[in-house]
PDB file of C-alpha atoms and ligand atoms in Angstrom:
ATOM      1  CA  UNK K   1      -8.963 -19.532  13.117  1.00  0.00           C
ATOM      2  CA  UNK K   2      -5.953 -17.687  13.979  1.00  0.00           C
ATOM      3  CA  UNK K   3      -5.713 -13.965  12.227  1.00  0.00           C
ATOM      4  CA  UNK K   4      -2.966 -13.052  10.296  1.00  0.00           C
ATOM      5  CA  UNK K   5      -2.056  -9.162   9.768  1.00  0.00           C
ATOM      6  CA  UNK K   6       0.299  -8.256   6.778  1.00  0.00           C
ATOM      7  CA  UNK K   7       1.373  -4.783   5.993  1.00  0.00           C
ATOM      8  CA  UNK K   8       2.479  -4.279   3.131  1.00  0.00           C
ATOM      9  CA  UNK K   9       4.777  -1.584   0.887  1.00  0.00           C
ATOM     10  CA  UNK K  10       6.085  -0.516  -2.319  1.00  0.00           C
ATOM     11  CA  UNK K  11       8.587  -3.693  -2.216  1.00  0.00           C
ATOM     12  CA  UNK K  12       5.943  -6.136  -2.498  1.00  0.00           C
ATOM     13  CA  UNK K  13       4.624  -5.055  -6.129  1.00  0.00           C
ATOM     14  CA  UNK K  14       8.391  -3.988  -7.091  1.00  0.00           C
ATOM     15  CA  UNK K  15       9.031  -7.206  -8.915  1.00  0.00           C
ATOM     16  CA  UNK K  16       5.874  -7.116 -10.778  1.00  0.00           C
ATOM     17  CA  UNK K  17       7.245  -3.531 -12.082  1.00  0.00           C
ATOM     18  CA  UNK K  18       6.076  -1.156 -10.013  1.00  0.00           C
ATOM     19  CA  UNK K  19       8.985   0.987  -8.936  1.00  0.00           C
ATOM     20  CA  UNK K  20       9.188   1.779  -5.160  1.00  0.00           C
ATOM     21  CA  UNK K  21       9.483   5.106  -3.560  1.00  0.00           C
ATOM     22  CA  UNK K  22      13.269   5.208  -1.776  1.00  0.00           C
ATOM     23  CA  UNK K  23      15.228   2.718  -4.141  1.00  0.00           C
ATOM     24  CA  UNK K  24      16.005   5.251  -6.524  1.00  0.00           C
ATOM     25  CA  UNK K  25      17.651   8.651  -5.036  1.00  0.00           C
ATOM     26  CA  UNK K  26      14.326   9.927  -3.164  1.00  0.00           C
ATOM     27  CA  UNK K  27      12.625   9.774  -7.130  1.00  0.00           C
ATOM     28  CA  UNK K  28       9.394   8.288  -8.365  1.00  0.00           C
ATOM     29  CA  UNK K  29       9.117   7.262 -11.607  1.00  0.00           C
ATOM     30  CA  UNK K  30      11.714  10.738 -11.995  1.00  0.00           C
ATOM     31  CA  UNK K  31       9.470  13.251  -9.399  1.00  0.00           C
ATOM     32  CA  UNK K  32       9.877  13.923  -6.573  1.00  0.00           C
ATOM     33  CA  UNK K  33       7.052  12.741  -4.388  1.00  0.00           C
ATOM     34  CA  UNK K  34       6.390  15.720  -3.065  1.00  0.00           C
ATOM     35  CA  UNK K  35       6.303  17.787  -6.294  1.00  0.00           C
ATOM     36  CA  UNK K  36       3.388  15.753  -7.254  1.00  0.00           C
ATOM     37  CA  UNK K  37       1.965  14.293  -4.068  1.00  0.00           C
ATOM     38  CA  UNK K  38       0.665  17.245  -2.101  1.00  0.00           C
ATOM     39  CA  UNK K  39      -2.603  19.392  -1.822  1.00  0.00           C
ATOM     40  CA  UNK K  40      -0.191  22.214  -3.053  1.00  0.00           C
ATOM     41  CA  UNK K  41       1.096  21.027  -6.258  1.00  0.00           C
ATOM     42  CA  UNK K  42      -2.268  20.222  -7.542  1.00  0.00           C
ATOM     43  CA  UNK K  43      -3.613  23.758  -6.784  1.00  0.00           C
ATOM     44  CA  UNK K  44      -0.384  25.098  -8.150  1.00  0.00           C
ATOM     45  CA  UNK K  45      -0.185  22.617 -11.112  1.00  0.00           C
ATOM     46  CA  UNK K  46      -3.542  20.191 -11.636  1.00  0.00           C
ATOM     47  CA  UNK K  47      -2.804  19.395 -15.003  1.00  0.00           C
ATOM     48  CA  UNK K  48       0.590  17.669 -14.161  1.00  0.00           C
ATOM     49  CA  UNK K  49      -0.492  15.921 -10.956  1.00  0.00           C
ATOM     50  CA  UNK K  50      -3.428  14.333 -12.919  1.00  0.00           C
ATOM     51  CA  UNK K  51      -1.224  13.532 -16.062  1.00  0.00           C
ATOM     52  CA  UNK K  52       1.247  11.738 -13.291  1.00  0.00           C
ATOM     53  CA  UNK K  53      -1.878   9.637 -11.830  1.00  0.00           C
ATOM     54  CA  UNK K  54      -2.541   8.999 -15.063  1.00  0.00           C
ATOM     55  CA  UNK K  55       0.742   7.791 -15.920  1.00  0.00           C
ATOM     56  CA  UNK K  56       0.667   5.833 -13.206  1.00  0.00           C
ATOM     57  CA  UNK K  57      -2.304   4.339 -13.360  1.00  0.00           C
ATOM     58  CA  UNK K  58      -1.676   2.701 -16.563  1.00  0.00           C
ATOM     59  CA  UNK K  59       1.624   1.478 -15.761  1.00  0.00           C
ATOM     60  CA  UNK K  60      -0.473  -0.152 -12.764  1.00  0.00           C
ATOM     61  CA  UNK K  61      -3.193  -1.799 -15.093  1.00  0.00           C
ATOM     62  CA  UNK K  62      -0.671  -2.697 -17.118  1.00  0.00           C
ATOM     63  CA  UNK K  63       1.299  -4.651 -14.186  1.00  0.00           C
ATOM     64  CA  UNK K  64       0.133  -8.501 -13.390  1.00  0.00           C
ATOM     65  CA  UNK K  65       0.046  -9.622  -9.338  1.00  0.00           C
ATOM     66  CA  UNK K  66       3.329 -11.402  -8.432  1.00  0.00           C
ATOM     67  CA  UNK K  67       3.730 -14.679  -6.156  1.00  0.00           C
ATOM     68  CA  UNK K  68       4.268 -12.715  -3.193  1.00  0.00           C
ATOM     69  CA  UNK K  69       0.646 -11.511  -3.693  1.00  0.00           C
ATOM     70  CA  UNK K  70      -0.293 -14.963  -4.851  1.00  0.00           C
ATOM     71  CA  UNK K  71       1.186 -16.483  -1.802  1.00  0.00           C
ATOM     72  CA  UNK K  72      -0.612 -14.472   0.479  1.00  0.00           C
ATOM     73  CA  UNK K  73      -4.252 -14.966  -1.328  1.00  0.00           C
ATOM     74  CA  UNK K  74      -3.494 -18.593  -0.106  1.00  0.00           C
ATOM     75  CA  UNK K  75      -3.070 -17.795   3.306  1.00  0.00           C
ATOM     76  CA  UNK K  76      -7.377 -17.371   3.495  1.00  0.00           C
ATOM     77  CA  UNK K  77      -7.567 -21.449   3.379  1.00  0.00           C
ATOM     78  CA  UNK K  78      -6.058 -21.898   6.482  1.00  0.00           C
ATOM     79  CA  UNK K  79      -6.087 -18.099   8.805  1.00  0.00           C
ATOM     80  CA  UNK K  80      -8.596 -15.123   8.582  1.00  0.00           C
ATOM     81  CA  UNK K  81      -6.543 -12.623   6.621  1.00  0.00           C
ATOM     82  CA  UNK K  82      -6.196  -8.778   6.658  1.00  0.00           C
ATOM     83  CA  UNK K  83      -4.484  -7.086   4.239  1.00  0.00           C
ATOM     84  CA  UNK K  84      -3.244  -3.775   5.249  1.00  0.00           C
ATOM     85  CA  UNK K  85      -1.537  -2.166   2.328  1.00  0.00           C
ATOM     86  CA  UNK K  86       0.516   1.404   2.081  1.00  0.00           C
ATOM     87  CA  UNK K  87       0.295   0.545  -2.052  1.00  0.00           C
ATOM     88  CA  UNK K  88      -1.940   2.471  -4.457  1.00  0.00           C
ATOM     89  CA  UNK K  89      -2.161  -0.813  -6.747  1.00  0.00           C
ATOM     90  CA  UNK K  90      -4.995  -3.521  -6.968  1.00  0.00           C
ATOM     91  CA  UNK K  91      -2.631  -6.334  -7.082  1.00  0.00           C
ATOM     92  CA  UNK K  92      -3.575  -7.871  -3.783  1.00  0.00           C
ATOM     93  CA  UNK K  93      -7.424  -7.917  -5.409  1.00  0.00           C
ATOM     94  CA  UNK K  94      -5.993  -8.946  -8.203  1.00  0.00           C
ATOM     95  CA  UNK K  95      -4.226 -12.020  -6.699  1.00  0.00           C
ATOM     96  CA  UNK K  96      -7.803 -13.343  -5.156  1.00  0.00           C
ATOM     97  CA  UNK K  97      -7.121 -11.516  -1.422  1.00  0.00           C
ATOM     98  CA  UNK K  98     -10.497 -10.704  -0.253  1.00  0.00           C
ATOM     99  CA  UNK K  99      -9.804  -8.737   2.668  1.00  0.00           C
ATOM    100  CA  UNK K 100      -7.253  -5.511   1.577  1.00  0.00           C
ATOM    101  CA  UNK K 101      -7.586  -2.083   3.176  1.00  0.00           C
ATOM    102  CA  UNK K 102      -6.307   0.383   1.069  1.00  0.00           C
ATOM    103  CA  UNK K 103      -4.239   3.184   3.776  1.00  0.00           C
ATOM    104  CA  UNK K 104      -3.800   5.446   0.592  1.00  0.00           C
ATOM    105  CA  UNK K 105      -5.945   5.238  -1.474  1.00  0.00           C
ATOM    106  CA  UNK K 106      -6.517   2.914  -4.651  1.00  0.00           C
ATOM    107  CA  UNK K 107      -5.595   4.664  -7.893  1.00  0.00           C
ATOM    108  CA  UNK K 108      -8.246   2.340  -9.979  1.00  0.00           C
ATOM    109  CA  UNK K 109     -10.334   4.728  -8.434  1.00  0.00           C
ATOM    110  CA  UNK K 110     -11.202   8.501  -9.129  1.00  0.00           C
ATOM    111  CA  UNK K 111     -12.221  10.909  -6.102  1.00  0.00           C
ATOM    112  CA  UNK K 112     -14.189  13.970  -5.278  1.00  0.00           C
ATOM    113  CA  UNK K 113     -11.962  17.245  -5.179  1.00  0.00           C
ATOM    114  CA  UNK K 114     -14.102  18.510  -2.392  1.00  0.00           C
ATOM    115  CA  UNK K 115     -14.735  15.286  -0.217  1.00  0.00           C
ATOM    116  CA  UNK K 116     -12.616  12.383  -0.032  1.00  0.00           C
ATOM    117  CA  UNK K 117     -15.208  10.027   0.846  1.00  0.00           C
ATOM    118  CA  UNK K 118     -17.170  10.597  -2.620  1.00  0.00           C
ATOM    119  CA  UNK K 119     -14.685   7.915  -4.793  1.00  0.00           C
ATOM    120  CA  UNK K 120     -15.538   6.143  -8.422  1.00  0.00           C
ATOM    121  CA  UNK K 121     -14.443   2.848 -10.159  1.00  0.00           C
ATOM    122  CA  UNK K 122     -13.285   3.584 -13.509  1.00  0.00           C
ATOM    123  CA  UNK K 123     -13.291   1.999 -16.961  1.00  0.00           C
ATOM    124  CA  UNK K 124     -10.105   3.579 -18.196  1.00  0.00           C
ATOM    125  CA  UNK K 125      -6.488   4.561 -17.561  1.00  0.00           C
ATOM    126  CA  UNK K 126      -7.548   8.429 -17.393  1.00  0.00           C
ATOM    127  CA  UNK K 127      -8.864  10.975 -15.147  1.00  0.00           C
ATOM    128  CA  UNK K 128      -9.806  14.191 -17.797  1.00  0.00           C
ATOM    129  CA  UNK K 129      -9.375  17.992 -16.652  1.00  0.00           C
ATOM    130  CA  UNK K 130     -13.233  18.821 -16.616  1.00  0.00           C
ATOM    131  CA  UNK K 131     -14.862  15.135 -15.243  1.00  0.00           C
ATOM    132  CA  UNK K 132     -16.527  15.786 -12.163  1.00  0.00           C
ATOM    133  CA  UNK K 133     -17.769  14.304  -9.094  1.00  0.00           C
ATOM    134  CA  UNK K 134     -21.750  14.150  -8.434  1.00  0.00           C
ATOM    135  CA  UNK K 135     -20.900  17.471  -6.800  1.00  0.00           C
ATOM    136  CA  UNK K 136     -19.854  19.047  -9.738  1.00  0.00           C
ATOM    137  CA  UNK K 137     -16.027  19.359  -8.373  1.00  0.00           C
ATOM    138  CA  UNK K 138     -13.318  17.949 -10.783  1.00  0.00           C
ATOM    139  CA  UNK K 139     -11.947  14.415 -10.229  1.00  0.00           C
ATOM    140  CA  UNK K 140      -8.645  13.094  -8.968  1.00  0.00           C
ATOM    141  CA  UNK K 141      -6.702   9.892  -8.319  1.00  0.00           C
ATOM    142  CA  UNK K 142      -8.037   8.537  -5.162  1.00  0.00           C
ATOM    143  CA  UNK K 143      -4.641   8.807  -3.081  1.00  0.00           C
ATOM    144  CA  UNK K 144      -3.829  10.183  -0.008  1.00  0.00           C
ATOM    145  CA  UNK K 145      -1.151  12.884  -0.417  1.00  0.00           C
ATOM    146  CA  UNK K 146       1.498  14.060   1.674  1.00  0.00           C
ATOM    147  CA  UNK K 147      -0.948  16.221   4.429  1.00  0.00           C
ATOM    148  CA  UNK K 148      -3.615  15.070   3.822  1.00  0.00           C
ATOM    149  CA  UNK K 149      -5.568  12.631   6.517  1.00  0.00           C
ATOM    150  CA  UNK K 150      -4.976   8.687   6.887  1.00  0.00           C
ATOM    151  CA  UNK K 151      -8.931   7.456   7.899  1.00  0.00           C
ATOM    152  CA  UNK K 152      -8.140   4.030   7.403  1.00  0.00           C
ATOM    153  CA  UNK K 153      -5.111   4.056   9.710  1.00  0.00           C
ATOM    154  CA  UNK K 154      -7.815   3.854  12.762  1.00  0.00           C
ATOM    155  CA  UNK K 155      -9.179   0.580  11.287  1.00  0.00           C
ATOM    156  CA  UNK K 156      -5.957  -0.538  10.717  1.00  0.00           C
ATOM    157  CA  UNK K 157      -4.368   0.194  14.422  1.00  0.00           C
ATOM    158  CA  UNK K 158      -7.641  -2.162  15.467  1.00  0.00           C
ATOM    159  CA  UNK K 159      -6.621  -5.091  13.012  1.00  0.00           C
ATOM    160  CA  UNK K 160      -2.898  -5.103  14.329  1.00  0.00           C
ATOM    161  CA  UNK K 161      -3.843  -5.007  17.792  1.00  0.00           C
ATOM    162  CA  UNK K 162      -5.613  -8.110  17.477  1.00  0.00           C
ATOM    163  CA  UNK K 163      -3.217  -9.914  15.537  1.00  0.00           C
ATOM    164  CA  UNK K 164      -1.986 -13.672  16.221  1.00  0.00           C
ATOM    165  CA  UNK K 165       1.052 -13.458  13.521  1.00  0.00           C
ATOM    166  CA  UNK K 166       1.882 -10.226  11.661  1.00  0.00           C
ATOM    167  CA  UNK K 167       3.759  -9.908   8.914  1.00  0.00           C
ATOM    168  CA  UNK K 168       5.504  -6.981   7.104  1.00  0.00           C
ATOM    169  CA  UNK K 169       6.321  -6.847   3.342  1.00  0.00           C
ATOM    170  CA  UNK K 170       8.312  -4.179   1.354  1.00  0.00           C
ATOM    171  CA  UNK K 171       7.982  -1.244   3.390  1.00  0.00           C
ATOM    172  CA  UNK K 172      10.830   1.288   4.539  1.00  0.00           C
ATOM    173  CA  UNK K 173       8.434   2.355   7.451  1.00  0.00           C
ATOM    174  CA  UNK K 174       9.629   5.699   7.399  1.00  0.00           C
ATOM    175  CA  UNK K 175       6.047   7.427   6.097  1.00  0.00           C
ATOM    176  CA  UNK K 176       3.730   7.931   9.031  1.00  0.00           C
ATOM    177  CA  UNK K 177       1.127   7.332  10.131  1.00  0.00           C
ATOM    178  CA  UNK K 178       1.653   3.899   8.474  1.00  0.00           C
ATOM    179  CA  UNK K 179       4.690   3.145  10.250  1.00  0.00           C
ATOM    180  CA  UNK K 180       3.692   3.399  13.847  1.00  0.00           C
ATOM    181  CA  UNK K 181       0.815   0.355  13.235  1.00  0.00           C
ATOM    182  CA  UNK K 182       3.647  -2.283  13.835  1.00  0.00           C
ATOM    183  CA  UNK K 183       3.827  -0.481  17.464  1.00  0.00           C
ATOM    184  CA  UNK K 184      -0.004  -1.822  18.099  1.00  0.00           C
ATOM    185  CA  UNK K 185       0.904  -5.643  17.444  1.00  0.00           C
ATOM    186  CA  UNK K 186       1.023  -7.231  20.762  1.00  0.00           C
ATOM    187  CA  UNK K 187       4.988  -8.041  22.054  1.00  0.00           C
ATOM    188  CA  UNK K 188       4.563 -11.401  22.124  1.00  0.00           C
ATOM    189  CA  UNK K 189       3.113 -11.830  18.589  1.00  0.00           C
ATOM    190  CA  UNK K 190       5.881 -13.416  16.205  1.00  0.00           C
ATOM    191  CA  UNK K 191       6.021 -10.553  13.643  1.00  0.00           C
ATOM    192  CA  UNK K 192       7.994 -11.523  10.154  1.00  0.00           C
ATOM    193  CA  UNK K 193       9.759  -9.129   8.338  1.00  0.00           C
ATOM    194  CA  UNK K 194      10.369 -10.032   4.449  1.00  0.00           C
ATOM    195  CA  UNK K 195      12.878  -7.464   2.876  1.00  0.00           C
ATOM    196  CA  UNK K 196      16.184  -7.720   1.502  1.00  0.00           C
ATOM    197  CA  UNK K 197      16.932  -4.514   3.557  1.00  0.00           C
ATOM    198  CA  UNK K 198      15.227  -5.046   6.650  1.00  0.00           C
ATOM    199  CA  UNK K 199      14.267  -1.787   7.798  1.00  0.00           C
ATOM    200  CA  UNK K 200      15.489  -0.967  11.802  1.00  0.00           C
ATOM    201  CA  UNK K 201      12.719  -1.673  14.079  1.00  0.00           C
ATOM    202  CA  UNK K 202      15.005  -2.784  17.022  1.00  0.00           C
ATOM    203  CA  UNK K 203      12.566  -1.682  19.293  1.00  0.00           C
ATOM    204  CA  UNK K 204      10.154  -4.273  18.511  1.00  0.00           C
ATOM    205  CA  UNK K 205      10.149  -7.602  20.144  1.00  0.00           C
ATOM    206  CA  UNK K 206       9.741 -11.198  18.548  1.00  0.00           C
ATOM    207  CA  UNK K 207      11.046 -10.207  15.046  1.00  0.00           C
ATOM    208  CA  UNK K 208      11.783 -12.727  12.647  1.00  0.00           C
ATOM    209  CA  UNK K 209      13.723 -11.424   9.737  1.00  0.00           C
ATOM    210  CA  UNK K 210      13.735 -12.726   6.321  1.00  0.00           C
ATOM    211  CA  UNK K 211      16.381 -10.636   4.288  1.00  0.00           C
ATOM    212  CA  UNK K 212      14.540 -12.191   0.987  1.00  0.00           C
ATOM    213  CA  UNK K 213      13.084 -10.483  -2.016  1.00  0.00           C
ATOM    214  CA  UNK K 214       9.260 -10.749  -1.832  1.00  0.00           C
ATOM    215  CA  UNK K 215       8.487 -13.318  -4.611  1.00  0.00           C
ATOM    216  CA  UNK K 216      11.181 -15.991  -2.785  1.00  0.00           C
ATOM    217  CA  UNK K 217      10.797 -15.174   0.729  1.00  0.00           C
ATOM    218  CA  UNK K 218       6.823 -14.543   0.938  1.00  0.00           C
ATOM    219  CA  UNK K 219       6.004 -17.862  -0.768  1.00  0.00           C
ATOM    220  CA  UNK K 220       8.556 -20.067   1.626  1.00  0.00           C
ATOM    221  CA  UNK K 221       7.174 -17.955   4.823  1.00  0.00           C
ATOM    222  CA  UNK K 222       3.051 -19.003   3.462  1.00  0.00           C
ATOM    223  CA  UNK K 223       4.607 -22.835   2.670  1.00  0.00           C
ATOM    224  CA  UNK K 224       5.968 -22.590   6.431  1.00  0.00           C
ATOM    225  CA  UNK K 225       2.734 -21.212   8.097  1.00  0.00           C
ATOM    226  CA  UNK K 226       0.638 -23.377   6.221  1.00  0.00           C
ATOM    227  CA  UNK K 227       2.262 -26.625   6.901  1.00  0.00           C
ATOM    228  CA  UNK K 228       3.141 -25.481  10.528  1.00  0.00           C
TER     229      UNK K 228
HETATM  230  N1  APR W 301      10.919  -7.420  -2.311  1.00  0.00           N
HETATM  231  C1  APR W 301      10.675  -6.962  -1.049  1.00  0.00           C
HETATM  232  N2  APR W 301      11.024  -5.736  -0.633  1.00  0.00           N
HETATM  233  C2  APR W 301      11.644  -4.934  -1.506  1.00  0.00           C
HETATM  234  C3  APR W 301      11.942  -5.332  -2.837  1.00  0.00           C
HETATM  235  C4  APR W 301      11.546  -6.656  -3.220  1.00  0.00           C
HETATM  236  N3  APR W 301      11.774  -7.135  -4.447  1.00  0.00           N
HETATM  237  N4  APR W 301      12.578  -4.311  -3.472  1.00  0.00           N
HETATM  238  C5  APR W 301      12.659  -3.312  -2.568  1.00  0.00           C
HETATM  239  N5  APR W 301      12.113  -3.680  -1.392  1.00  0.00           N
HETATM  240  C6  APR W 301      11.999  -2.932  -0.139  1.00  0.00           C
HETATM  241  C7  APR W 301      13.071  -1.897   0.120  1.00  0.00           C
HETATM  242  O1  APR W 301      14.208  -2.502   0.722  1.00  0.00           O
HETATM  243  C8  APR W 301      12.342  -0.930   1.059  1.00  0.00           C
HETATM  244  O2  APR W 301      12.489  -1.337   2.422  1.00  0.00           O
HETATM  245  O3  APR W 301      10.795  -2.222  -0.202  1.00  0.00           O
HETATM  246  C9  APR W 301      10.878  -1.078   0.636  1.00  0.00           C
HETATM  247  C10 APR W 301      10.348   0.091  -0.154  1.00  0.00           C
HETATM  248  O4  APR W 301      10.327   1.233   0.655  1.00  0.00           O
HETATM  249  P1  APR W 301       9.656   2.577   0.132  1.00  0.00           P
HETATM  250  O5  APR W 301      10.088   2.833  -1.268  1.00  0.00           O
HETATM  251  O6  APR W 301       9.918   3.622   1.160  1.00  0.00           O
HETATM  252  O7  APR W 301       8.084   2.230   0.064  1.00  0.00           O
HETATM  253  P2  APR W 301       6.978   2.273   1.210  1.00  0.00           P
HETATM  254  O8  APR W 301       7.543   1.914   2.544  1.00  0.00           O
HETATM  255  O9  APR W 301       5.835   1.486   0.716  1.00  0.00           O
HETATM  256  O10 APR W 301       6.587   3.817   1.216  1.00  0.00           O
HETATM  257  C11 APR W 301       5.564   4.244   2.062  1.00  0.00           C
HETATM  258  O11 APR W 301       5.622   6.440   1.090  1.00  0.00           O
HETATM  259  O12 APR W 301       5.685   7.930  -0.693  1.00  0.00           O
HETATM  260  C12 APR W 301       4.910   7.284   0.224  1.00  0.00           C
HETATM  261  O13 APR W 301       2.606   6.974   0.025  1.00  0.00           O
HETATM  262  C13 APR W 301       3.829   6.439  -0.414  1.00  0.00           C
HETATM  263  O14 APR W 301       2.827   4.396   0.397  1.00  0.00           O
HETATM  264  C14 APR W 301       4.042   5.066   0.173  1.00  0.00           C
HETATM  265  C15 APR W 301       4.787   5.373   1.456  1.00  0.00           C
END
């Protein structure tokens, strides 16, 4: 079976809702990402970088998986499948993919203030001021923050490197590490780009660019690789 690699970024889950991180003046959801996503403004401020996660959170339970995300669940009948995703949302899971690595972090789940690798499902929407880990630490949206360490990204630079087809979705690549994993797909593999601004990676060879919103151009580009 050939082996298909698929980044993915805020653009794939913007149509089911989700805003993205650089459509809107530099603003999430009316912060400023660094305000609330940063080992600094949760010691200065913990209360309002947990109330934000919160926020967030719910707006992501709330959201429903798209047919980009559908369309690339399908992909597992025919091609082993890795899903490498820069999003903090489920909605790959949620679409039936069964092979997602999370780069930072999954918000449906809490984490240890003292060690990252100590991470809960949860039942609700909230994270309380006072919940702890099983160290007795308070709890936090698992999310990596701006500074803090990407451990999945060595995983991830070993899934691109031995990709047949790659694919990108929805992503600016202008946060790194993230962004440099397109530069371990092999030159000659034919990597597709779905975005209606393609981001500028003229430095990369064999790109095929679909200037398409995700829920029209991810759907034809499965229907393509699935009959081809
Ligand atoms: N379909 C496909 N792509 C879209 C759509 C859509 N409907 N709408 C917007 N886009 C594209 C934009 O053109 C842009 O290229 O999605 C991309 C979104 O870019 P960013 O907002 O920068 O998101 P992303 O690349 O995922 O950000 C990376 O930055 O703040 C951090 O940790 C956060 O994971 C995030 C990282």
């Amino acid at each position: 079976m050939k082996k298909i690699v698929v980044l993915t970024g805020a653009g794939i889950s913007a149509e089911s809702g989700l805003q993205t991180f650089r459509d809107s003046d530099g603003l999430w959801e009316g912060y400023d990402v660094r305000e609330v996503a940063t080992p600094e403004a949760w010691q200065q401020n913990p209360q309002l970088v947990q109330d934000f996660y919160n926020m967030r959170r719910k707006d992501v339970l709330a959201a429903k998986p798209n047919a980009a995300h559908f369309a690339l669940a399908e992909l597992e009948k025919n091609y082993e499948v890795t899903i490498i995703t820069q999003n903090i949302d489920d909605l790959h899971e949620r679409a039936g993919s069964t092979n997602v690595m999370h780069l930072h972090g999954v918000i449906t789940r809490s984490q240890s203030n003292v060690d990252s690798t100590l991470t809960y499902p949860m039942d609700g929407w909230e994270i309380k001021m006072g919940e702890v880990c099983e160290l007795g630490s308070q709890l936090r949206a698992h999310v990596v923050w701006f500074g803090e360490d990407v451990p999945m990204i060595v995983p991830a630079a070993r899934e691109c490197q031995q990709a047949d087809i790659f694919i990108l979705v929805g992503s600016s690549l202008v946060v790194y590490p993230a962004a440099g994993l397109v530069n371990y797909v092999h030159y000659d593999v034919p990597k597709y780009i779905v975005d209606p601004s393609i981001p500028d990676i003229s430095r990369i060879k064999n790109v095929i660019k679909i200037e398409e919103r995700a829920t029209t151009g991810v759907p034809e580009l499965v229907k393509q690789l699935m009959t081809g």
